[in-house]
Coordinates of C-alpha atoms (C1' of nucleotides) in Angstrom, one line a residue:
Chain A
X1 CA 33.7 -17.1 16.7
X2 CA 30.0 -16.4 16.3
X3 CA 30.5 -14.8 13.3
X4 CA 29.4 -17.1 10.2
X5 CA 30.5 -14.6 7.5
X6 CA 31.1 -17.5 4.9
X7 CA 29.4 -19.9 5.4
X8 CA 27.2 -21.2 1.9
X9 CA 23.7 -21.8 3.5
X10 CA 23.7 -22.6 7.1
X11 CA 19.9 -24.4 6.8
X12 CA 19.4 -22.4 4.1
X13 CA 18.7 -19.0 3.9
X14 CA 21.2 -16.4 2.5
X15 CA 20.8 -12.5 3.1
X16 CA 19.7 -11.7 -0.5
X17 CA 17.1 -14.8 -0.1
X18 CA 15.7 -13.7 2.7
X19 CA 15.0 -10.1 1.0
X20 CA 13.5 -11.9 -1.9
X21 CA 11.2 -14.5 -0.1
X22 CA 10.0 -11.7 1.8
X23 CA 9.4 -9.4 -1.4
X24 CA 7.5 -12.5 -2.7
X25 CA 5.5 -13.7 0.8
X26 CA 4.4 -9.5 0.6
X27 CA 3.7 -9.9 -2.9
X28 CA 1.3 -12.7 -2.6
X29 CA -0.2 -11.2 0.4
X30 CA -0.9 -7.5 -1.6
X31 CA -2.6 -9.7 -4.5
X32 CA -4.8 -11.7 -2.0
X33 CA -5.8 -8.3 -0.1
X34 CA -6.0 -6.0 -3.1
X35 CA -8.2 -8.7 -4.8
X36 CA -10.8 -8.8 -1.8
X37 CA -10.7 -4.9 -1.2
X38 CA -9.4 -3.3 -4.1
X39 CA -6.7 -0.9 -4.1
X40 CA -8.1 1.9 -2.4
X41 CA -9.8 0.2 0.2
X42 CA -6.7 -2.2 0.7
X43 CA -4.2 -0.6 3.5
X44 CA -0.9 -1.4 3.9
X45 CA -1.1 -2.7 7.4
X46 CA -3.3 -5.6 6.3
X47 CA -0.5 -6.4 3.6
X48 CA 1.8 -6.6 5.7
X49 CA -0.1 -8.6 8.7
X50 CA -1.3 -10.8 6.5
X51 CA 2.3 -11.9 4.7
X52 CA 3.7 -12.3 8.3
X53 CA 5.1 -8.8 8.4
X54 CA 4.9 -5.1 9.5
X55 CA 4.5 -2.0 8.0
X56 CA 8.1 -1.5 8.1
X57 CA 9.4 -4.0 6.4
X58 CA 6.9 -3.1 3.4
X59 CA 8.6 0.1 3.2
X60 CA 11.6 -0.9 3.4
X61 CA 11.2 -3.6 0.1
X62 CA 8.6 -1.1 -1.8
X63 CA 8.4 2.2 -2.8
X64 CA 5.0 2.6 -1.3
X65 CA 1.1 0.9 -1.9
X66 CA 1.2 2.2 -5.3
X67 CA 4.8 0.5 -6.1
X68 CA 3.2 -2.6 -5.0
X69 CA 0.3 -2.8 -6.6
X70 CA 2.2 -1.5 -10.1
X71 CA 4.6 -4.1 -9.5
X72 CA 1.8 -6.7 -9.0
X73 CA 0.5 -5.5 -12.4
X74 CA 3.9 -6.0 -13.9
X75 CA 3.9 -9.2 -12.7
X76 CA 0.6 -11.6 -13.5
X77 CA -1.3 -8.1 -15.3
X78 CA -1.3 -10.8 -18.2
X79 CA -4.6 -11.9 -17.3
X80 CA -4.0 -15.9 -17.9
X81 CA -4.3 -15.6 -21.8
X82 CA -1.2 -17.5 -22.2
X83 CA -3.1 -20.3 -20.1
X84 CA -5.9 -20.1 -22.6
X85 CA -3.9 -20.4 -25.2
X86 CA -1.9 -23.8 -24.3
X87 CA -4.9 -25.0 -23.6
X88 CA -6.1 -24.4 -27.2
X89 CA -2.6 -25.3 -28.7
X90 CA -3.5 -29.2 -26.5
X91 CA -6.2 -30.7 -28.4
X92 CA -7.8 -30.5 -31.7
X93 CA -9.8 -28.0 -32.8
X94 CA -13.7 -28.4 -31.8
X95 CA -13.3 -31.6 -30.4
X96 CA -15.5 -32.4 -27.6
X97 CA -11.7 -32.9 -25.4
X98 CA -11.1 -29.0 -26.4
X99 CA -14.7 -27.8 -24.9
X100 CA -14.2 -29.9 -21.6
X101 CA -10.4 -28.4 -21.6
X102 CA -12.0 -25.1 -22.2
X103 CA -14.7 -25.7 -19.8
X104 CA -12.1 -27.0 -17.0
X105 CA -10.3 -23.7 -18.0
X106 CA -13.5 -21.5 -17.2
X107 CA -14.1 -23.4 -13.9
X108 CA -10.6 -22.5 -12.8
X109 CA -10.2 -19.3 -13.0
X110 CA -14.4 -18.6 -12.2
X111 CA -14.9 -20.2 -9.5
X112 CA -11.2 -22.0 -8.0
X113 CA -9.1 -19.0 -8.2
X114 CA -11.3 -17.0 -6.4
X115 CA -9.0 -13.9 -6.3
X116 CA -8.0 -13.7 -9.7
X117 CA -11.4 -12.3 -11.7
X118 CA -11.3 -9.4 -9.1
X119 CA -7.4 -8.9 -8.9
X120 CA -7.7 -8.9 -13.1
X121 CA -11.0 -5.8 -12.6
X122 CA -8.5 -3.8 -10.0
X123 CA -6.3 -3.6 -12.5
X124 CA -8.4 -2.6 -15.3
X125 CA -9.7 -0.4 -13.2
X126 CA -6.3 1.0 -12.2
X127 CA -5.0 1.4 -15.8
X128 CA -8.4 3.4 -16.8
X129 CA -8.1 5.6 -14.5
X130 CA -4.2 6.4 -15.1
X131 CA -3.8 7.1 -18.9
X132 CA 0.4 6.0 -18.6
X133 CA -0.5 2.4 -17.2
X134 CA -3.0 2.1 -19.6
X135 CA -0.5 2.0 -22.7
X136 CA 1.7 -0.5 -20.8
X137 CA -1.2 -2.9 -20.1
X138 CA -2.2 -2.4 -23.7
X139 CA 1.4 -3.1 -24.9
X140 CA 1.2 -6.1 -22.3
X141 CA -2.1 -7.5 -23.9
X142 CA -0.4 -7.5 -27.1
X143 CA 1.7 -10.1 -26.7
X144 CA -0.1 -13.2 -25.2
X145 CA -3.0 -12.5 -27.8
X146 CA -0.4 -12.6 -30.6
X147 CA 0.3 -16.2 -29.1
X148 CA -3.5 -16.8 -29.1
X149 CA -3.6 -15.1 -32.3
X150 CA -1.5 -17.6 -34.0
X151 CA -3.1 -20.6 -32.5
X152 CA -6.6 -19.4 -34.3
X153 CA -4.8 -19.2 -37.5
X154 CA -3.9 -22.9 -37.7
X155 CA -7.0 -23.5 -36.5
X156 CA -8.7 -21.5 -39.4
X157 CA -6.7 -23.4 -41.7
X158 CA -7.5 -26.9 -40.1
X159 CA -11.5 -26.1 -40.6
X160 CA -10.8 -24.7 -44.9
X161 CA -12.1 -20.9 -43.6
X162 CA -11.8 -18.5 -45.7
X163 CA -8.1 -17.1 -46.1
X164 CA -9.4 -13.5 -45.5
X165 CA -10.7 -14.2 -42.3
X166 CA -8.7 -11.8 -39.8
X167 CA -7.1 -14.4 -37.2
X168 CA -6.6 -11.1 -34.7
X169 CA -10.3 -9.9 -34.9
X170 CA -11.0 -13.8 -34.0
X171 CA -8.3 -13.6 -30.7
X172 CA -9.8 -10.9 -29.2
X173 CA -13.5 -12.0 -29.8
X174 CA -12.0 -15.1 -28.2
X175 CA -10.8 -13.9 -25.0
X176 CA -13.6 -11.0 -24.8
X177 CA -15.8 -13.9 -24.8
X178 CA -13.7 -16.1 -22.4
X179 CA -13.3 -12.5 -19.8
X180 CA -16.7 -11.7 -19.9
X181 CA -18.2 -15.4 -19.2
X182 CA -15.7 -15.4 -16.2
X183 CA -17.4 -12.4 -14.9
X184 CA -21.1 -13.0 -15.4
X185 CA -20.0 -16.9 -14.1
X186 CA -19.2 -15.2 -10.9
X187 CA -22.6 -12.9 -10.4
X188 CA -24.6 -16.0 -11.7
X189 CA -23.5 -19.4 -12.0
X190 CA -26.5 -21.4 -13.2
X191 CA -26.5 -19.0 -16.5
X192 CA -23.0 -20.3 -17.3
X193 CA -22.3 -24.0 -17.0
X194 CA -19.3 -25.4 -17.6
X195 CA -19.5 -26.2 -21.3
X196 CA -20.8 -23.1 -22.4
X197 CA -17.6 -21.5 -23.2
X198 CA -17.0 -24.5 -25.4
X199 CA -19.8 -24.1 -27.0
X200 CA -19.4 -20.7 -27.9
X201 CA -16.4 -21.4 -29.4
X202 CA -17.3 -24.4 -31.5
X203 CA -20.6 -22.1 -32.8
X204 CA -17.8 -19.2 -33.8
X205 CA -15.6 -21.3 -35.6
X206 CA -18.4 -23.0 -37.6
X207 CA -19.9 -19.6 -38.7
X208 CA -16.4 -18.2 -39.8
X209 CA -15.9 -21.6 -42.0
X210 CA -18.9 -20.8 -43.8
X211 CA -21.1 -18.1 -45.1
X212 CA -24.5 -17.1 -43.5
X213 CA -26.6 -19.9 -43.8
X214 CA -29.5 -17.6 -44.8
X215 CA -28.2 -16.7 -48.7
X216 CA -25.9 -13.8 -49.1
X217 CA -22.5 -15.6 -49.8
X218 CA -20.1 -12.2 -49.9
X219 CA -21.1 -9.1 -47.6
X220 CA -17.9 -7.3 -47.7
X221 CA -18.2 -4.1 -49.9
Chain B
X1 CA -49.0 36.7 7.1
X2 CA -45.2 35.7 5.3
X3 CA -45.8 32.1 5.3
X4 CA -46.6 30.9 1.6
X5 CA -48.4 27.7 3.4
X6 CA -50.4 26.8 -0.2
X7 CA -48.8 28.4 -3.1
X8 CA -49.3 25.4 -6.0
X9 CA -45.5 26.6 -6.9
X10 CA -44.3 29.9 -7.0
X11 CA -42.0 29.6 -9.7
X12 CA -41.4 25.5 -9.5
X13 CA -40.1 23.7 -6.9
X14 CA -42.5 22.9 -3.8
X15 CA -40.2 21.4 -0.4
X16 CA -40.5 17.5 -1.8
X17 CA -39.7 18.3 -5.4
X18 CA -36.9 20.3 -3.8
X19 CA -35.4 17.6 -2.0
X20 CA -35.9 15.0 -4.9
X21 CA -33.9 17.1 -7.1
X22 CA -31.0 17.2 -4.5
X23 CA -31.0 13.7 -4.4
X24 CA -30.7 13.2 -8.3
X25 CA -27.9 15.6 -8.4
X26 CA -26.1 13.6 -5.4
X27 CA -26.6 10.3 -7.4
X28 CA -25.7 11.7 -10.6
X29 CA -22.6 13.4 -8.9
X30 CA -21.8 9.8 -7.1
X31 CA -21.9 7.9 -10.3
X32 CA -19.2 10.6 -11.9
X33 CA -17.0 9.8 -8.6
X34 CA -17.2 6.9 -8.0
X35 CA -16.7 6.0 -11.4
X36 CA -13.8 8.1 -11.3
X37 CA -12.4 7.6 -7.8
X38 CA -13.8 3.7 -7.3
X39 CA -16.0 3.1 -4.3
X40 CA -13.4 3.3 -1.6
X41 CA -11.1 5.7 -3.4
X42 CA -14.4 8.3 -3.4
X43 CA -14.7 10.4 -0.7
X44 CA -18.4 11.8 0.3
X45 CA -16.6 15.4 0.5
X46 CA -15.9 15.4 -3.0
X47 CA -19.3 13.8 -3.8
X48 CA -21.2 15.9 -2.1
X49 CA -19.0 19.3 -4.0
X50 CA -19.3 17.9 -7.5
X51 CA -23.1 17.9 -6.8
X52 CA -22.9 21.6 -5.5
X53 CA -23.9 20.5 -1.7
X54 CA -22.0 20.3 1.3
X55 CA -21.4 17.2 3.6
X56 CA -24.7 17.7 5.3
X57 CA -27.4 17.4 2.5
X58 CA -25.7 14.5 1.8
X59 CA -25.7 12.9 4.6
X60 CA -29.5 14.6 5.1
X61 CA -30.8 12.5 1.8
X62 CA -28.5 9.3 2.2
X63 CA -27.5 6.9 5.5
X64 CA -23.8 7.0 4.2
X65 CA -21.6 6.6 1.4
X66 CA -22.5 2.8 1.5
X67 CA -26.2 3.6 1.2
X68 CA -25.7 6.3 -2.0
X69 CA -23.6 3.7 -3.4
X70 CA -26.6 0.3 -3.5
X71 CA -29.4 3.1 -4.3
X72 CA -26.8 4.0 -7.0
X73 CA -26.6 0.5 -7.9
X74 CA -30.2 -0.6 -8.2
X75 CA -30.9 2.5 -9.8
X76 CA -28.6 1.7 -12.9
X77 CA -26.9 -1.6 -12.3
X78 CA -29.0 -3.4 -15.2
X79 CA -26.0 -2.4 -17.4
X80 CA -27.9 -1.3 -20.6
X81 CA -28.4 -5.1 -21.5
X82 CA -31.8 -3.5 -22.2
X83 CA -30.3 -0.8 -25.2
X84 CA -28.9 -3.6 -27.0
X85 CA -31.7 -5.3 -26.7
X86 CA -33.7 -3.3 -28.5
X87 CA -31.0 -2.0 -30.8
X88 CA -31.2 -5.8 -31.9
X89 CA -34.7 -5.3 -32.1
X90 CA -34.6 -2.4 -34.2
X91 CA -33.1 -4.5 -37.2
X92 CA -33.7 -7.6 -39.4
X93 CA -30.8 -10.2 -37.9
X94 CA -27.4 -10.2 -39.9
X95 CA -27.8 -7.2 -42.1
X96 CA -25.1 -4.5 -42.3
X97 CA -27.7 -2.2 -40.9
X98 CA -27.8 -4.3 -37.8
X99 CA -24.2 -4.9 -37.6
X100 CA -23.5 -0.9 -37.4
X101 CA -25.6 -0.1 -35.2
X102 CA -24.6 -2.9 -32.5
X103 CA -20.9 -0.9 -33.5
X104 CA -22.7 2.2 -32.9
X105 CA -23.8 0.9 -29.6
X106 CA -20.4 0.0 -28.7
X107 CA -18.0 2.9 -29.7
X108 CA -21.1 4.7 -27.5
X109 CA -20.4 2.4 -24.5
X110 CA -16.9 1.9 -24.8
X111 CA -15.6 5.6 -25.9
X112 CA -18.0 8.0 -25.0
X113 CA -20.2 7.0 -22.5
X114 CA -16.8 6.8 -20.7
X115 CA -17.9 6.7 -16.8
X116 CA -20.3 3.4 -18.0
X117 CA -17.9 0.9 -18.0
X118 CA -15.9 1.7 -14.6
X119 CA -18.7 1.9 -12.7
X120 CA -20.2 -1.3 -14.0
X121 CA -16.8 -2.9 -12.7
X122 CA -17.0 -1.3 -9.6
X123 CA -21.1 -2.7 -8.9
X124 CA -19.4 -6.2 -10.1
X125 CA -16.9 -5.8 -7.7
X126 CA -18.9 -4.8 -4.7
X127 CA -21.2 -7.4 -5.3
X128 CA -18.2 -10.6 -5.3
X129 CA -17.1 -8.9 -2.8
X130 CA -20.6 -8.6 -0.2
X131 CA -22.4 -12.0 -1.3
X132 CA -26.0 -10.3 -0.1
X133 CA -25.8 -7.7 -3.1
X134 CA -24.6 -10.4 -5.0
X135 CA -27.9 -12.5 -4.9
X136 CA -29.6 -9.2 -5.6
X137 CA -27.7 -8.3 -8.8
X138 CA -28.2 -12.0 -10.3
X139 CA -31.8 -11.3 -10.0
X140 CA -31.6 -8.1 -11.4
X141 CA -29.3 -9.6 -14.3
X142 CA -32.2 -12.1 -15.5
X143 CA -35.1 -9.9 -16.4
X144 CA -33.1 -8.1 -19.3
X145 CA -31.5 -11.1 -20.1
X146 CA -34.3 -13.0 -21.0
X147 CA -35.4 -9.9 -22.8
X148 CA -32.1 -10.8 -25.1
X149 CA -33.2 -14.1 -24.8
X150 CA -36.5 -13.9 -26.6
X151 CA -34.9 -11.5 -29.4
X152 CA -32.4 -13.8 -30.3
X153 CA -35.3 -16.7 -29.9
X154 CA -37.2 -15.1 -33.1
X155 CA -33.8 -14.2 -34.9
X156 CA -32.8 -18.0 -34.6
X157 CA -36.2 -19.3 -35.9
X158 CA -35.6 -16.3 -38.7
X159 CA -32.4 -18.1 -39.8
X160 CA -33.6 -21.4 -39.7
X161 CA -31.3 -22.6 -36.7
X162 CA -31.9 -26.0 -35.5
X163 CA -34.7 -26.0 -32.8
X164 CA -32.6 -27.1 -30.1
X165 CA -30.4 -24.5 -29.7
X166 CA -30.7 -23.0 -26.2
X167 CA -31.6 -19.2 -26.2
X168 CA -30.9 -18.8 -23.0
X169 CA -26.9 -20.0 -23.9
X170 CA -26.7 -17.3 -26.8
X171 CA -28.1 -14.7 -24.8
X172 CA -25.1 -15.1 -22.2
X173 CA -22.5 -15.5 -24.9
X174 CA -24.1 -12.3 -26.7
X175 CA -23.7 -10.7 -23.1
X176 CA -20.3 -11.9 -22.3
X177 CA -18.9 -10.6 -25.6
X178 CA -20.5 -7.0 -25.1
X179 CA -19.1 -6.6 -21.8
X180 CA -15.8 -8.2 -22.4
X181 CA -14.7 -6.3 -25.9
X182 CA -16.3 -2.8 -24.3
X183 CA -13.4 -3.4 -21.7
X184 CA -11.2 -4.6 -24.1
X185 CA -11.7 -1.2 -26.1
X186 CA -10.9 0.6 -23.7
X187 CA -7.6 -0.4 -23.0
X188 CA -6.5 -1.2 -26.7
X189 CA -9.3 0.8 -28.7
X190 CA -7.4 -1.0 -32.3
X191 CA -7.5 -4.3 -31.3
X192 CA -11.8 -3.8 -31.0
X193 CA -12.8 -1.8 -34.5
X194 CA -16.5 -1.2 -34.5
X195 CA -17.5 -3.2 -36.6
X196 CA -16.4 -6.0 -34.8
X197 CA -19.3 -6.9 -32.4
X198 CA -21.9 -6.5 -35.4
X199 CA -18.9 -8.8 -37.1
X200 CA -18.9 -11.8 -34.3
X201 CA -22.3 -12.0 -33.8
X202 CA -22.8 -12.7 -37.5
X203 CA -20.3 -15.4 -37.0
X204 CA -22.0 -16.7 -34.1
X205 CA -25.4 -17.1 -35.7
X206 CA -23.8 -18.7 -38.7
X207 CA -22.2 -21.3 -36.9
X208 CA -25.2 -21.6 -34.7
X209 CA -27.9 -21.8 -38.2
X210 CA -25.2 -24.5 -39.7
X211 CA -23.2 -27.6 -38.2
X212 CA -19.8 -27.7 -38.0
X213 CA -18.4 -27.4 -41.7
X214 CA -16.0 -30.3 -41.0
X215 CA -17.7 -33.1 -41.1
X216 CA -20.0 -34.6 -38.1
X217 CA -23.1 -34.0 -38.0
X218 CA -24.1 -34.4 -34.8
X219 CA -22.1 -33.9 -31.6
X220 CA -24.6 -34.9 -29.0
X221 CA -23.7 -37.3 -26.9
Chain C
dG1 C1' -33.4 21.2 4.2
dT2 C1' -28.9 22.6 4.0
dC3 C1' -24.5 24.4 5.9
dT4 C1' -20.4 25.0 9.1
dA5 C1' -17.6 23.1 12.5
dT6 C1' -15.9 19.4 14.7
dA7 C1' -15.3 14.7 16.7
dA8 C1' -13.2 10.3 16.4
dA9 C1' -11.0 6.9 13.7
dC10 C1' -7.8 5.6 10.4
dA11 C1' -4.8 6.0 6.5
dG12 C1' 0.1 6.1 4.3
dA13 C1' 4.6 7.1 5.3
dT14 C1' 8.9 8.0 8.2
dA15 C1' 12.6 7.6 12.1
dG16 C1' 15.1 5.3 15.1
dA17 C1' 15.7 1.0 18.0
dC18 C1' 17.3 -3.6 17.6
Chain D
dG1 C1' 16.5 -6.2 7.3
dT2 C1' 12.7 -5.8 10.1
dC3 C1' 10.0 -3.9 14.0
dT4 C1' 7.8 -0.2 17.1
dA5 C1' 6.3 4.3 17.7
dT6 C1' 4.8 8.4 15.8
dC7 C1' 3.7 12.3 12.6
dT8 C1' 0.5 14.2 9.4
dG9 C1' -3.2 14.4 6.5
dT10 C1' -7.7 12.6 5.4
dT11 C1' -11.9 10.1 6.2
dT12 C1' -16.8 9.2 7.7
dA13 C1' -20.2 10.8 10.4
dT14 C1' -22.6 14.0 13.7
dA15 C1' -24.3 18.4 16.2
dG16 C1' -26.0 22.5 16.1
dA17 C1' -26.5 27.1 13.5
dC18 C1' -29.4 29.2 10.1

DNA sequence: GTCTATAAACAGATAGAC
DNA sequence: GTCTATCTGTTTATAGAC
């Protein structure tokens, strides 16, 4: 009998598994060809060719380009906050081990993961420009910056600041900061080194402690 | 004789002004577009419509899509690091004054100006993705940065900060922060109120004019 | 200088073989 | 479940009329 109808993983290798590593090999491919050029200019073909596949078999696990691409969103849309913030939750606040941590972190995601900066700007891009996606990535957002969010609040109370201080104003001026240092990084290195991101930080969290140095204790109001 | 061969301008409009008016209709029409559409996703069809040409006087004042797209670029790829700058320099450091307008600057980046920021993404992306612009656009990226540079230069010496601190750092992290809460705003407008550029930067400067409230003096070396 | 018509290449998506 | 072949619409770019 040729038929091997029951057997529990000849080398390995069952039906569904097979499905799956493809959907994940197509996956990866989509996020390495969409990242070097963008969604638009990406075609399916060079999806496929470059997981190992054909057009037909990208049909036949997604919807379409556009499934993929949304499905890629779904799927690391996060934008490595969660990274950041594990990171942060690591080491003690402004220690000089944080900024290199920090620093390492910045170096990653600039300049190692070379894909991920411009993968992270197709999707922005891709959420602009369609109103519906936009609310999801916003709801998305929400949640890792929470995490963040939290992190800065123990923080703040390590350093004595101020109990008024807004913890989530502070999380998104974090990872503003931390987004937009990627991206200039990229354009032109020598203006970012490695410990600047660090620095930032350790400069924010000293000027939230205390009031302006220059008089002027309260400028609420 | 029916040829007007020397008529100054008959009502405006000689053959070169003609042309050069074309050509700032087909670049203001490209930025709309291509802001819109993304580079790829544009088509020189719709372009060349949304300027009120056809095809032709397109192609008749540009080499391509390609070549619209870098004159488009170098036209207006500075990304209005020279506004803020002198929004900055409009206003004594730290006041509320100062701090409004910066918000003022931003709700008029982030919410209004709303093509500004996707086509920004889409020069950044071009240029990580074609290495030759890329040189070209770090270039471009230092003159109005050190324009920001020596701003911030005076505003530290204003506040008394420490001689050491490195304009040229603040200037990027004063950068970064723009760029990254304007996208940030535009996918979660709540989670960037107005005031809080004008807000960070005062935090910033604090921490920069002071040490770090906890302790340790010094963290050189 | 701009327009209309068209050429040539290529895209996303589907149908049927295996 | 994946592949090959193909259909259909769209794209950039050009040639020639006006």
């Amino acid at each position: 009998m040729s038929t091997d109808r029951e057997e529990p993983a000849r080398q390995r290798l069952t039906r569904a598994e097979a499905k799956a590593r493809t959907r994940r090999l197509l996956l990866d491919a989509a996020a390495r060809v969409f990242a070097r050029k963008g969604f638009a200019g990406a075609s399916v073909e060079e999806i496929a060719e470059s997981a190992g596949f054909s057009i037909g078999a990208l049909y036949s696990n997604f919807g379409g380009k556009e499934a993929l691409f949304l499905e890629l969103m779904a799927e690391r849309g996060l934008g490595r906050v969660s990274e950041a913030a594990q990171t942060l939750d690591r080491h003690e606040a402004g220690t000089g081990e944080a900024a290199a941590e920090l620093g390492r972190l910045l170096v990653q995601v600039a300049d190692k993961d070379t894909d991920f900066a411009p993968l992270q700007a197709e999707f922005w891009l891709y959420a602009v420009r369609n109103p519906h996606v936009l609310d999801t990535m916003a709801a998305a957002l929400r949640e890792p910056r929470q995490a963040l969010e939290g992190l800065i609040d123990t923080w703040l109370a390590e350093r004595g600041a101020p109990a008024d201080v807004p913890a989530d104003a502070v999380a998104t001026v974090v990872a503003a900061l931390f987004q937009g240092l990627v991206r200039l990084r990229r354009v032109d290195p020598d203006s970012v080194p490695e410990e600047l991101f660090g620095q930032a930080l350790q400069w924010l969290f000293s000027g939230i402690g205390a009031p302006p140095a220059q008089a002027r204790p309260t400028d609420q109001d």
